[in-house]
């Protein structure tokens, strides 16, 4: 029933059911589904707590670690997310898992020292060239007209 509510995007009610199930008996699979529901409901902090616990219980669980990285992204802890993703790349030999992790890394915003140069190079390549050519073209055109006029008076 909770899965149906989740698919209908009634996340609060689904979470309520998962909480009841986990209160009766802890099951890591139910905790995982509750964590994804937290994430999709926008409860990033609760999702992060859930996936930290799951990853600690089973460090080799690819899905738990992948969603742990996603939860770190959701709370804007990109360095922590990158650390998780890098560890998954080192441990995984499955090509589909590797592609999934690489995709998640590609979606992350570039930050830190590298982002300065990425933004700088975009600015240098686009803005000054457009302004430079536009300004010089008009100045050159004006100078050419002036000299043409001067030549015609002689």
C-alpha positions as protocol buffer text, in pm:
chain_id: "A"
residue {
  index: 1
  type: UNK
  ca { x: 0 y: 0 z: 0 }
}
residue {
  index: 2
  type: UNK
  ca { x: 286 y: 238 z: 82 }
}
residue {
  index: 3
  type: UNK
  ca { x: 436 y: 179 z: -264 }
}
residue {
  index: 4
  type: UNK
  ca { x: 107 y: 279 z: -425 }
}
residue {
  index: 5
  type: UNK
  ca { x: 96 y: 596 z: -216 }
}
residue {
  index: 6
  type: UNK
  ca { x: 455 y: 666 z: -312 }
}
residue {
  index: 7
  type: UNK
  ca { x: 379 y: 623 z: -683 }
}
residue {
  index: 8
  type: UNK
  ca { x: 83 y: 859 z: -639 }
}
residue {
  index: 9
  type: UNK
  ca { x: 328 y: 1108 z: -481 }
}
residue {
  index: 10
  type: UNK
  ca { x: 150 y: 1098 z: -147 }
}
residue {
  index: 11
  type: UNK
  ca { x: 487 y: 1089 z: 24 }
}
residue {
  index: 12
  type: UNK
  ca { x: 383 y: 1192 z: 377 }
}
residue {
  index: 13
  type: UNK
  ca { x: 129 y: 909 z: 403 }
}
residue {
  index: 14
  type: UNK
  ca { x: 376 y: 659 z: 254 }
}
residue {
  index: 15
  type: UNK
  ca { x: 642 y: 768 z: 505 }
}
residue {
  index: 16
  type: UNK
  ca { x: 391 y: 722 z: 785 }
}
residue {
  index: 17
  type: UNK
  ca { x: 332 y: 362 z: 676 }
}
residue {
  index: 18
  type: UNK
  ca { x: 706 y: 294 z: 642 }
}
residue {
  index: 19
  type: UNK
  ca { x: 759 y: 433 z: 992 }
}
residue {
  index: 20
  type: UNK
  ca { x: 494 y: 195 z: 1131 }
}
residue {
  index: 21
  type: UNK
  ca { x: 651 y: -101 z: 951 }
}
residue {
  index: 22
  type: UNK
  ca { x: 996 y: -15 z: 1082 }
}
residue {
  index: 23
  type: UNK
  ca { x: 863 y: 36 z: 1435 }
}
residue {
  index: 24
  type: UNK
  ca { x: 723 y: -319 z: 1426 }
}
residue {
  index: 25
  type: UNK
  ca { x: 1040 y: -474 z: 1283 }
}
residue {
  index: 26
  type: UNK
  ca { x: 1351 y: -318 z: 1133 }
}
residue {
  index: 27
  type: UNK
  ca { x: 1414 y: -418 z: 774 }
}
residue {
  index: 28
  type: UNK
  ca { x: 1695 y: -250 z: 577 }
}
residue {
  index: 29
  type: UNK
  ca { x: 1495 y: -282 z: 253 }
}
residue {
  index: 30
  type: UNK
  ca { x: 1203 y: -89 z: 404 }
}
residue {
  index: 31
  type: UNK
  ca { x: 1448 y: 166 z: 550 }
}
residue {
  index: 32
  type: UNK
  ca { x: 1600 y: 209 z: 202 }
}
residue {
  index: 33
  type: UNK
  ca { x: 1258 y: 271 z: 45 }
}
residue {
  index: 34
  type: UNK
  ca { x: 1174 y: 515 z: 323 }
}
residue {
  index: 35
  type: UNK
  ca { x: 1504 y: 696 z: 252 }
}
residue {
  index: 36
  type: UNK
  ca { x: 1418 y: 733 z: -118 }
}
residue {
  index: 37
  type: UNK
  ca { x: 1074 y: 857 z: -20 }
}
residue {
  index: 38
  type: UNK
  ca { x: 1229 y: 1116 z: 211 }
}
residue {
  index: 39
  type: UNK
  ca { x: 1450 y: 1228 z: -76 }
}
residue {
  index: 40
  type: UNK
  ca { x: 1166 y: 1255 z: -327 }
}
residue {
  index: 41
  type: UNK
  ca { x: 955 y: 1437 z: -70 }
}
residue {
  index: 42
  type: UNK
  ca { x: 1230 y: 1699 z: -32 }
}
residue {
  index: 43
  type: UNK
  ca { x: 1330 y: 1589 z: 319 }
}
residue {
  index: 44
  type: UNK
  ca { x: 1700 y: 1589 z: 233 }
}
residue {
  index: 45
  type: UNK
  ca { x: 1824 y: 1587 z: 591 }
}
residue {
  index: 46
  type: UNK
  ca { x: 1613 y: 1285 z: 687 }
}
residue {
  index: 47
  type: UNK
  ca { x: 1720 y: 1108 z: 367 }
}
residue {
  index: 48
  type: UNK
  ca { x: 2085 y: 1178 z: 447 }
}
residue {
  index: 49
  type: UNK
  ca { x: 2045 y: 1036 z: 798 }
}
residue {
  index: 50
  type: UNK
  ca { x: 1872 y: 725 z: 662 }
}
residue {
  index: 51
  type: UNK
  ca { x: 2135 y: 656 z: 395 }
}
residue {
  index: 52
  type: UNK
  ca { x: 2425 y: 724 z: 634 }
}
residue {
  index: 53
  type: UNK
  ca { x: 2282 y: 456 z: 861 }
}
residue {
  index: 54
  type: UNK
  ca { x: 2227 y: 212 z: 574 }
}
residue {
  index: 55
  type: UNK
  ca { x: 2575 y: 268 z: 431 }
}
residue {
  index: 56
  type: UNK
  ca { x: 2726 y: 216 z: 775 }
}
residue {
  index: 57
  type: UNK
  ca { x: 2530 y: -109 z: 822 }
}
residue {
  index: 58
  type: UNK
  ca { x: 2636 y: -241 z: 483 }
}
residue {
  index: 59
  type: UNK
  ca { x: 2930 y: -48 z: 332 }
}
residue {
  index: 60
  type: UNK
  ca { x: 2927 y: -264 z: 17 }
}
residue {
  index: 61
  type: UNK
  ca { x: 2566 y: -178 z: -71 }
}
residue {
  index: 62
  type: UNK
  ca { x: 2597 y: 12 z: -399 }
}
residue {
  index: 63
  type: UNK
  ca { x: 2243 y: 153 z: -397 }
}
residue {
  index: 64
  type: UNK
  ca { x: 2264 y: 278 z: -38 }
}
residue {
  index: 65
  type: UNK
  ca { x: 2593 y: 453 z: -113 }
}
residue {
  index: 66
  type: UNK
  ca { x: 2466 y: 596 z: -441 }
}
residue {
  index: 67
  type: UNK
  ca { x: 2166 y: 749 z: -263 }
}
residue {
  index: 68
  type: UNK
  ca { x: 2394 y: 863 z: 17 }
}
residue {
  index: 69
  type: UNK
  ca { x: 2587 y: 1062 z: -243 }
}
residue {
  index: 70
  type: UNK
  ca { x: 2264 y: 1197 z: -386 }
}
residue {
  index: 71
  type: UNK
  ca { x: 2151 y: 1299 z: -37 }
}
residue {
  index: 72
  type: UNK
  ca { x: 2477 y: 1486 z: 17 }
}
residue {
  index: 73
  type: UNK
  ca { x: 2413 y: 1668 z: -309 }
}
residue {
  index: 74
  type: UNK
  ca { x: 2061 y: 1755 z: -197 }
}
residue {
  index: 75
  type: UNK
  ca { x: 2199 y: 1929 z: 113 }
}
residue {
  index: 76
  type: UNK
  ca { x: 2471 y: 2098 z: -98 }
}
residue {
  index: 77
  type: UNK
  ca { x: 2760 y: 1900 z: 53 }
}
residue {
  index: 78
  type: UNK
  ca { x: 2920 y: 1840 z: -286 }
}
residue {
  index: 79
  type: UNK
  ca { x: 3263 y: 1744 z: -155 }
}
residue {
  index: 80
  type: UNK
  ca { x: 3108 y: 1466 z: 54 }
}
residue {
  index: 81
  type: UNK
  ca { x: 2901 y: 1351 z: -241 }
}
residue {
  index: 82
  type: UNK
  ca { x: 3210 y: 1346 z: -461 }
}
residue {
  index: 83
  type: UNK
  ca { x: 3397 y: 1140 z: -200 }
}
residue {
  index: 84
  type: UNK
  ca { x: 3116 y: 883 z: -195 }
}
residue {
  index: 85
  type: UNK
  ca { x: 3098 y: 872 z: -576 }
}
residue {
  index: 86
  type: UNK
  ca { x: 3475 y: 834 z: -607 }
}
residue {
  index: 87
  type: UNK
  ca { x: 3473 y: 544 z: -360 }
}
residue {
  index: 88
  type: UNK
  ca { x: 3198 y: 377 z: -564 }
}
residue {
  index: 89
  type: UNK
  ca { x: 3405 y: 413 z: -881 }
}
residue {
  index: 90
  type: UNK
  ca { x: 3703 y: 250 z: -710 }
}
residue {
  index: 91
  type: UNK
  ca { x: 3500 y: -42 z: -572 }
}
residue {
  index: 92
  type: UNK
  ca { x: 3268 y: -115 z: -862 }
}
residue {
  index: 93
  type: UNK
  ca { x: 3351 y: -339 z: -1155 }
}
residue {
  index: 94
  type: UNK
  ca { x: 3000 y: -335 z: -1305 }
}
residue {
  index: 95
  type: UNK
  ca { x: 3001 y: -111 z: -1613 }
}
residue {
  index: 96
  type: UNK
  ca { x: 2638 y: -3 z: -1565 }
}
residue {
  index: 97
  type: UNK
  ca { x: 2711 y: 102 z: -1206 }
}
residue {
  index: 98
  type: UNK
  ca { x: 3021 y: 292 z: -1318 }
}
residue {
  index: 99
  type: UNK
  ca { x: 2821 y: 476 z: -1586 }
}
residue {
  index: 100
  type: UNK
  ca { x: 2553 y: 563 z: -1332 }
}
residue {
  index: 101
  type: UNK
  ca { x: 2809 y: 709 z: -1092 }
}
residue {
  index: 102
  type: UNK
  ca { x: 2984 y: 900 z: -1371 }
}
residue {
  index: 103
  type: UNK
  ca { x: 2649 y: 1043 z: -1475 }
}
residue {
  index: 104
  type: UNK
  ca { x: 2583 y: 1163 z: -1120 }
}
residue {
  index: 105
  type: UNK
  ca { x: 2928 y: 1322 z: -1104 }
}
residue {
  index: 106
  type: UNK
  ca { x: 2858 y: 1497 z: -1434 }
}
residue {
  index: 107
  type: UNK
  ca { x: 2539 y: 1646 z: -1292 }
}
residue {
  index: 108
  type: UNK
  ca { x: 2719 y: 1799 z: -995 }
}
residue {
  index: 109
  type: UNK
  ca { x: 2803 y: 2169 z: -1012 }
}
residue {
  index: 110
  type: UNK
  ca { x: 3168 y: 2252 z: -1054 }
}
residue {
  index: 111
  type: UNK
  ca { x: 3298 y: 2430 z: -746 }
}
residue {
  index: 112
  type: UNK
  ca { x: 3617 y: 2543 z: -582 }
}
residue {
  index: 113
  type: UNK
  ca { x: 3937 y: 2647 z: -756 }
}
residue {
  index: 114
  type: UNK
  ca { x: 3847 y: 2477 z: -1085 }
}
residue {
  index: 115
  type: UNK
  ca { x: 3517 y: 2661 z: -1115 }
}
residue {
  index: 116
  type: UNK
  ca { x: 3699 y: 2995 z: -1114 }
}
residue {
  index: 117
  type: UNK
  ca { x: 3892 y: 2896 z: -1424 }
}
residue {
  index: 118
  type: UNK
  ca { x: 3591 y: 2740 z: -1592 }
}
residue {
  index: 119
  type: UNK
  ca { x: 3393 y: 3061 z: -1550 }
}
residue {
  index: 120
  type: UNK
  ca { x: 3689 y: 3279 z: -1639 }
}
residue {
  index: 121
  type: UNK
  ca { x: 3760 y: 3099 z: -1964 }
}
residue {
  index: 122
  type: UNK
  ca { x: 3395 y: 3123 z: -2067 }
}
residue {
  index: 123
  type: UNK
  ca { x: 3395 y: 3494 z: -1991 }
}
residue {
  index: 124
  type: UNK
  ca { x: 3720 y: 3557 z: -2175 }
}
residue {
  index: 125
  type: UNK
  ca { x: 3617 y: 3359 z: -2481 }
}
residue {
  index: 126
  type: UNK
  ca { x: 3269 y: 3507 z: -2521 }
}
residue {
  index: 127
  type: UNK
  ca { x: 3228 y: 3855 z: -2378 }
}
residue {
  index: 128
  type: UNK
  ca { x: 3548 y: 4042 z: -2462 }
}
residue {
  index: 129
  type: UNK
  ca { x: 3563 y: 3910 z: -2818 }
}
residue {
  index: 130
  type: UNK
  ca { x: 3209 y: 4015 z: -2894 }
}
residue {
  index: 131
  type: UNK
  ca { x: 3261 y: 4358 z: -2741 }
}
residue {
  index: 132
  type: UNK
  ca { x: 3605 y: 4394 z: -2898 }
}
residue {
  index: 133
  type: UNK
  ca { x: 3493 y: 4323 z: -3251 }
}
residue {
  index: 134
  type: UNK
  ca { x: 3179 y: 4532 z: -3219 }
}
residue {
  index: 135
  type: UNK
  ca { x: 3370 y: 4833 z: -3085 }
}
residue {
  index: 136
  type: UNK
  ca { x: 3661 y: 4808 z: -3325 }
}
residue {
  index: 137
  type: UNK
  ca { x: 3440 y: 4754 z: -3627 }
}
residue {
  index: 138
  type: UNK
  ca { x: 3247 y: 5074 z: -3558 }
}
residue {
  index: 139
  type: UNK
  ca { x: 3566 y: 5269 z: -3482 }
}
residue {
  index: 140
  type: UNK
  ca { x: 3734 y: 5139 z: -3795 }
}
residue {
  index: 141
  type: UNK
  ca { x: 3427 y: 5223 z: -4001 }
}
residue {
  index: 142
  type: UNK
  ca { x: 3419 y: 5576 z: -3859 }
}
residue {
  index: 143
  type: UNK
  ca { x: 3792 y: 5622 z: -3921 }
}
residue {
  index: 144
  type: UNK
  ca { x: 3758 y: 5491 z: -4278 }
}
residue {
  index: 145
  type: UNK
  ca { x: 3475 y: 5734 z: -4350 }
}
residue {
  index: 146
  type: UNK
  ca { x: 3678 y: 6023 z: -4209 }
}
residue {
  index: 147
  type: UNK
  ca { x: 3978 y: 5942 z: -4428 }
}
residue {
  index: 148
  type: UNK
  ca { x: 3758 y: 5894 z: -4732 }
}
residue {
  index: 149
  type: UNK
  ca { x: 3601 y: 6231 z: -4673 }
}
residue {
  index: 150
  type: UNK
  ca { x: 3939 y: 6390 z: -4621 }
}
residue {
  index: 151
  type: UNK
  ca { x: 4067 y: 6236 z: -4944 }
}
residue {
  index: 152
  type: UNK
  ca { x: 3766 y: 6360 z: -5139 }
}
residue {
  index: 153
  type: UNK
  ca { x: 3830 y: 6723 z: -5032 }
}
residue {
  index: 154
  type: UNK
  ca { x: 4186 y: 6727 z: -5168 }
}
